[in-house]
Amino acid sequence: MAITGIRGTFFDFVDDPWKHVGSEHEAARFTLDGLLVIDDGIIVAFGDADDVAGSYPGLDPTVISDRIIMPGFVDGHIHVPQTRVLGAFGQQLLPWLNDTVFPEEAKYADREYAREGSERFFENVLAGGTTTVQAFTTTSPVATEEFFEAASRRNMLVIGGVTGIDQFAPEGTTSTPEQFYADSTAMIEKYHGTGRNLYAITPRFALGATEQLLEACQKLKQEHPDLWVNTHISENPAEIAGVLRAHPDCTDYLGVYEKYGLVGPKFSGGHGIWLSDNEFARMSDSGAAVVFCPCSNLFLGSGVFRLGKATDPDRRVRMSFGTDMGGGNRFSMVDVLDEAYKVGMLGNTMLDGSTNRVTQDLAQSERSKLSPYRAFWSVTLGGAEGLYLDDRIGNFEVGKEADFVALDYTAGPPAMAWHQELFFDSSGPSTMEEAAHALFSIMMVGDERNVDETWVSGVRLYKKA
């Protein structure tokens, strides 16, 4: 591939804004007229256009005007085979799975159906500006193959794996521990590290796994210690009660995964709504991550995630954000940020002392608030850190992979452009503060219509009509 360039206004992060309370802008980088230079999908230069252009005479960059260019969004928890049942009528987690999700997932044993579903899945995530996903497939190796093949056709960085579940699910959606181990081993050999594909050992959730299945996961992790582990944790009170009945030797949900050696770096537990303080501390100590899925947590009535606790500087937990589509009713990480802000504000109110002086925690209350800096860090560099991918993606540092999104800050409802004029004139944001206003407006007023272009490895894969 020839060296290519992108010129425009860039916004990315060099640090965690939660480390800069009161001065979060210090974690960000705003480049009004920037030039990003890409060679074979890798960033080879980035900075002010006037400074960079002299090193690349003859370069004719693509100019993206009137947009804010950010690193591509990272979705840390999403379900490929739930694409078609997005927004199915509520109920709580367990009946929703049985009535809606499991029957649809069973169809992904058919290769043609799995291929169409995977194509539609990636079309939707790219339209929302998402360039990296950690995803669940099904117990069928066919579904996992089609997921990785569809990602490879787009050269996307993805994490996935055959789902492990052998109880509390209908026939056609389970497999035996022996079959899960064999299928996982074959998929690891075929896809892990091939192109931009990465493999995750994927026990769906502890309630759906017998001891034998969890032992198979443990064996896979021992044989392949560099693999990811992707699962659910402490999502729903009824689910948690069932887990503890099935594992009476464990005092909490995290303890089940710890018993089988699965908790540590590259472990992700989706939801984590009902994690205890002790579980958060153990996750912090081990290097494990939690994935905040506000759209799903609200849609299924699962509960309010403790954002301020997860970001405790004394026991910080790695964290990604996820749509959890289709428990989450949107593909867009912009919509995730909208709901995450509201969940955070509920946490802020519950901890500020206005409802209960006994439980007042002003520092945690403040950490629950999702500023534009905290928000967009969480779906770019922060999301990458949560998945141990920040050496590859997340910002515009030289050597990283060139995944990015161009955001139209005037798109969305008819009043959007007029609203933005409160903060900057029609020429667009010219300072970091103005750009932060624009991003906050996108996350609270806009939606996926604000995503104008999505680029993967320096190639544009989506352009808004």
Short mmCIF file of N, CA and C in Angstrom, two decimals, residues 96-182:
data_model
loop_
_atom_site.label_atom_id
_atom_site.label_comp_id
_atom_site.label_asym_id
_atom_site.label_seq_id
_atom_site.Cartn_x
_atom_site.Cartn_y
_atom_site.Cartn_z
N TRP A 96 -35.89 -13.41 29.22
CA TRP A 96 -35.59 -12.79 27.92
C TRP A 96 -34.68 -13.70 27.10
N LEU A 97 -33.68 -14.29 27.74
CA LEU A 97 -32.81 -15.23 27.04
C LEU A 97 -33.60 -16.42 26.49
N ASN A 98 -34.43 -17.00 27.32
CA ASN A 98 -35.14 -18.21 26.92
C ASN A 98 -36.20 -17.95 25.86
N ASP A 99 -36.89 -16.82 25.97
CA ASP A 99 -38.00 -16.56 25.04
C ASP A 99 -37.55 -15.97 23.72
N THR A 100 -36.47 -15.22 23.71
CA THR A 100 -36.08 -14.45 22.52
C THR A 100 -34.70 -14.82 21.99
N VAL A 101 -33.71 -14.83 22.85
CA VAL A 101 -32.33 -14.90 22.40
C VAL A 101 -31.91 -16.31 21.99
N PHE A 102 -32.13 -17.28 22.84
CA PHE A 102 -31.68 -18.64 22.53
C PHE A 102 -32.29 -19.19 21.24
N PRO A 103 -33.60 -18.97 20.96
CA PRO A 103 -34.13 -19.46 19.69
C PRO A 103 -33.45 -18.84 18.46
N GLU A 104 -33.10 -17.56 18.56
CA GLU A 104 -32.41 -16.91 17.45
C GLU A 104 -30.98 -17.42 17.32
N GLU A 105 -30.29 -17.59 18.42
CA GLU A 105 -28.91 -18.05 18.36
C GLU A 105 -28.80 -19.45 17.78
N ALA A 106 -29.81 -20.27 17.99
CA ALA A 106 -29.78 -21.63 17.44
C ALA A 106 -29.69 -21.63 15.92
N LYS A 107 -30.20 -20.58 15.28
CA LYS A 107 -30.19 -20.50 13.81
C LYS A 107 -28.77 -20.33 13.25
N TYR A 108 -27.84 -19.90 14.11
CA TYR A 108 -26.48 -19.63 13.64
C TYR A 108 -25.66 -20.90 13.46
N ALA A 109 -26.26 -22.06 13.67
CA ALA A 109 -25.60 -23.31 13.29
C ALA A 109 -25.64 -23.52 11.78
N ASP A 110 -26.53 -22.79 11.12
CA ASP A 110 -26.63 -22.82 9.66
C ASP A 110 -25.66 -21.79 9.09
N ARG A 111 -24.75 -22.23 8.24
CA ARG A 111 -23.68 -21.35 7.77
C ARG A 111 -24.20 -20.14 7.01
N GLU A 112 -25.16 -20.33 6.14
CA GLU A 112 -25.67 -19.19 5.37
C GLU A 112 -26.31 -18.16 6.28
N TYR A 113 -27.04 -18.64 7.27
CA TYR A 113 -27.68 -17.71 8.20
C TYR A 113 -26.62 -16.98 9.03
N ALA A 114 -25.62 -17.71 9.49
CA ALA A 114 -24.55 -17.10 10.26
C ALA A 114 -23.76 -16.09 9.43
N ARG A 115 -23.57 -16.39 8.16
CA ARG A 115 -22.84 -15.46 7.29
C ARG A 115 -23.62 -14.17 7.09
N GLU A 116 -24.91 -14.29 6.81
CA GLU A 116 -25.73 -13.09 6.63
C GLU A 116 -25.79 -12.29 7.93
N GLY A 117 -25.97 -12.99 9.04
CA GLY A 117 -26.03 -12.29 10.32
C GLY A 117 -24.74 -11.57 10.65
N SER A 118 -23.61 -12.18 10.35
CA SER A 118 -22.32 -11.55 10.62
C SER A 118 -22.10 -10.32 9.73
N GLU A 119 -22.49 -10.43 8.47
CA GLU A 119 -22.37 -9.27 7.57
C GLU A 119 -23.21 -8.10 8.07
N ARG A 120 -24.43 -8.39 8.46
CA ARG A 120 -25.31 -7.32 8.95
C ARG A 120 -24.79 -6.74 10.26
N PHE A 121 -24.21 -7.59 11.08
CA PHE A 121 -23.62 -7.13 12.34
C PHE A 121 -22.54 -6.09 12.07
N PHE A 122 -21.60 -6.41 11.21
CA PHE A 122 -20.49 -5.48 10.97
C PHE A 122 -20.94 -4.22 10.24
N GLU A 123 -21.92 -4.32 9.37
CA GLU A 123 -22.46 -3.13 8.73
C GLU A 123 -22.97 -2.15 9.77
N ASN A 124 -23.64 -2.68 10.78
CA ASN A 124 -24.23 -1.83 11.81
C ASN A 124 -23.19 -1.24 12.75
N VAL A 125 -22.20 -2.04 13.18
CA VAL A 125 -21.22 -1.48 14.11
C VAL A 125 -20.37 -0.42 13.43
N LEU A 126 -20.03 -0.63 12.16
CA LEU A 126 -19.24 0.38 11.45
C LEU A 126 -20.02 1.67 11.26
N ALA A 127 -21.32 1.55 11.03
CA ALA A 127 -22.16 2.75 10.88
C ALA A 127 -22.23 3.54 12.18
N GLY A 128 -21.95 2.89 13.30
CA GLY A 128 -21.92 3.59 14.58
C GLY A 128 -20.54 4.06 14.98
N GLY A 129 -19.54 3.90 14.11
CA GLY A 129 -18.20 4.36 14.41
C GLY A 129 -17.36 3.37 15.20
N THR A 130 -17.85 2.16 15.39
CA THR A 130 -17.11 1.15 16.13
C THR A 130 -16.17 0.40 15.19
N THR A 131 -14.90 0.32 15.58
CA THR A 131 -13.90 -0.33 14.74
C THR A 131 -13.31 -1.57 15.39
N THR A 132 -13.53 -1.76 16.69
CA THR A 132 -13.05 -2.94 17.41
C THR A 132 -14.16 -3.45 18.31
N VAL A 133 -14.37 -4.77 18.31
CA VAL A 133 -15.36 -5.37 19.19
C VAL A 133 -14.76 -6.57 19.90
N GLN A 134 -15.21 -6.79 21.13
CA GLN A 134 -15.05 -8.08 21.79
C GLN A 134 -16.45 -8.68 21.81
N ALA A 135 -16.62 -9.80 21.11
CA ALA A 135 -17.97 -10.28 20.80
C ALA A 135 -18.20 -11.72 21.21
N PHE A 136 -19.45 -12.00 21.52
CA PHE A 136 -19.93 -13.36 21.71
C PHE A 136 -20.52 -13.87 20.40
N THR A 137 -20.29 -15.15 20.12
CA THR A 137 -20.95 -15.79 18.99
C THR A 137 -21.96 -16.79 19.55
N THR A 138 -21.84 -18.07 19.24
CA THR A 138 -22.70 -19.09 19.81
C THR A 138 -21.87 -20.34 20.11
N THR A 139 -22.54 -21.39 20.52
CA THR A 139 -21.84 -22.66 20.74
C THR A 139 -21.43 -23.32 19.44
N SER A 140 -21.96 -22.86 18.32
CA SER A 140 -21.64 -23.46 17.03
C SER A 140 -20.33 -22.91 16.48
N PRO A 141 -19.38 -23.75 16.11
CA PRO A 141 -18.14 -23.24 15.51
C PRO A 141 -18.40 -22.52 14.20
N VAL A 142 -19.48 -22.88 13.52
CA VAL A 142 -19.83 -22.19 12.27
C VAL A 142 -20.03 -20.70 12.52
N ALA A 143 -20.72 -20.36 13.60
CA ALA A 143 -20.97 -18.96 13.91
C ALA A 143 -19.68 -18.21 14.18
N THR A 144 -18.75 -18.87 14.86
CA THR A 144 -17.47 -18.24 15.15
C THR A 144 -16.63 -18.07 13.89
N GLU A 145 -16.62 -19.07 13.04
CA GLU A 145 -15.91 -18.96 11.76
C GLU A 145 -16.43 -17.78 10.95
N GLU A 146 -17.74 -17.67 10.84
CA GLU A 146 -18.30 -16.60 10.01
C GLU A 146 -18.04 -15.23 10.62
N PHE A 147 -18.01 -15.14 11.94
CA PHE A 147 -17.65 -13.88 12.60
C PHE A 147 -16.23 -13.47 12.23
N PHE A 148 -15.28 -14.37 12.39
CA PHE A 148 -13.89 -14.03 12.10
C PHE A 148 -13.67 -13.78 10.61
N GLU A 149 -14.35 -14.53 9.76
CA GLU A 149 -14.19 -14.31 8.31
C GLU A 149 -14.73 -12.96 7.90
N ALA A 150 -15.88 -12.57 8.45
CA ALA A 150 -16.45 -11.26 8.11
C ALA A 150 -15.56 -10.14 8.62
N ALA A 151 -14.98 -10.31 9.81
CA ALA A 151 -14.05 -9.31 10.33
C ALA A 151 -12.80 -9.23 9.46
N SER A 152 -12.31 -10.37 9.01
CA SER A 152 -11.10 -10.40 8.20
C SER A 152 -11.31 -9.71 6.86
N ARG A 153 -12.49 -9.86 6.29
CA ARG A 153 -12.76 -9.18 5.02
C ARG A 153 -12.68 -7.67 5.16
N ARG A 154 -12.86 -7.18 6.37
CA ARG A 154 -12.81 -5.75 6.64
C ARG A 154 -11.51 -5.34 7.34
N ASN A 155 -10.66 -6.32 7.63
CA ASN A 155 -9.39 -6.08 8.33
C ASN A 155 -9.61 -5.41 9.68
N MET A 156 -10.67 -5.81 10.38
CA MET A 156 -10.99 -5.23 11.67
C MET A 156 -10.30 -5.99 12.80
N LEU A 157 -9.93 -5.27 13.84
CA LEU A 157 -9.37 -5.86 15.05
C LEU A 157 -10.53 -6.33 15.92
N VAL A 158 -10.62 -7.63 16.15
CA VAL A 158 -11.74 -8.19 16.91
C VAL A 158 -11.26 -9.27 17.86
N ILE A 159 -12.04 -9.47 18.91
CA ILE A 159 -11.83 -10.56 19.86
C ILE A 159 -13.12 -11.37 19.91
N GLY A 160 -13.01 -12.69 19.81
CA GLY A 160 -14.21 -13.53 19.89
C GLY A 160 -13.83 -14.97 20.15
N GLY A 161 -14.87 -15.81 20.30
CA GLY A 161 -14.61 -17.22 20.53
C GLY A 161 -15.90 -18.01 20.62
N VAL A 162 -15.79 -19.31 20.50
CA VAL A 162 -16.93 -20.20 20.65
C VAL A 162 -17.50 -20.04 22.06
N THR A 163 -18.81 -19.89 22.16
CA THR A 163 -19.44 -19.71 23.46
C THR A 163 -19.60 -21.04 24.19
N GLY A 164 -19.29 -21.02 25.48
CA GLY A 164 -19.43 -22.21 26.30
C GLY A 164 -20.65 -22.13 27.19
N ILE A 165 -21.61 -23.02 26.97
CA ILE A 165 -22.77 -23.14 27.85
C ILE A 165 -23.29 -24.57 27.73
N ASP A 166 -23.47 -25.23 28.86
CA ASP A 166 -23.92 -26.63 28.81
C ASP A 166 -25.06 -26.93 29.77
N GLN A 167 -25.71 -25.89 30.30
CA GLN A 167 -26.88 -26.11 31.14
C GLN A 167 -27.73 -24.84 31.17
N PHE A 168 -28.98 -25.02 31.57
CA PHE A 168 -29.94 -23.92 31.70
C PHE A 168 -30.13 -23.17 30.38
N ALA A 169 -30.14 -23.91 29.29
CA ALA A 169 -30.43 -23.35 27.97
C ALA A 169 -31.04 -24.47 27.13
N PRO A 170 -31.86 -24.12 26.13
CA PRO A 170 -32.57 -25.15 25.34
C PRO A 170 -31.64 -25.93 24.42
N GLU A 171 -32.10 -27.08 24.01
CA GLU A 171 -31.37 -27.90 23.05
C GLU A 171 -31.12 -27.09 21.78
N GLY A 172 -29.94 -27.25 21.22
CA GLY A 172 -29.56 -26.50 20.04
C GLY A 172 -28.73 -25.28 20.35
N THR A 173 -28.65 -24.92 21.64
CA THR A 173 -27.84 -23.75 22.03
C THR A 173 -26.76 -24.13 23.04
N THR A 174 -26.65 -25.41 23.35
CA THR A 174 -25.62 -25.87 24.29
C THR A 174 -24.66 -26.82 23.59
N SER A 175 -23.57 -27.10 24.25
CA SER A 175 -22.66 -28.15 23.80
C SER A 175 -22.07 -28.82 25.04
N THR A 176 -21.42 -29.93 24.86
CA THR A 176 -20.78 -30.61 25.98
C THR A 176 -19.43 -29.96 26.27
N PRO A 177 -18.91 -30.15 27.47
CA PRO A 177 -17.56 -29.63 27.76
C PRO A 177 -16.51 -30.15 26.79
N GLU A 178 -16.64 -31.42 26.41
CA GLU A 178 -15.67 -32.02 25.49
C GLU A 178 -15.75 -31.36 24.12
N GLN A 179 -16.98 -31.11 23.64
CA GLN A 179 -17.15 -30.48 22.33
C GLN A 179 -16.68 -29.03 22.36
N PHE A 180 -16.99 -28.34 23.45
CA PHE A 180 -16.53 -26.96 23.60
C PHE A 180 -15.01 -26.88 23.55
N TYR A 181 -14.35 -27.77 24.26
CA TYR A 181 -12.89 -27.77 24.27
C TYR A 181 -12.33 -28.05 22.88
N ALA A 182 -12.91 -29.05 22.20
CA ALA A 182 -12.42 -29.41 20.87
C ALA A 182 -12.66 -28.28 19.87
#
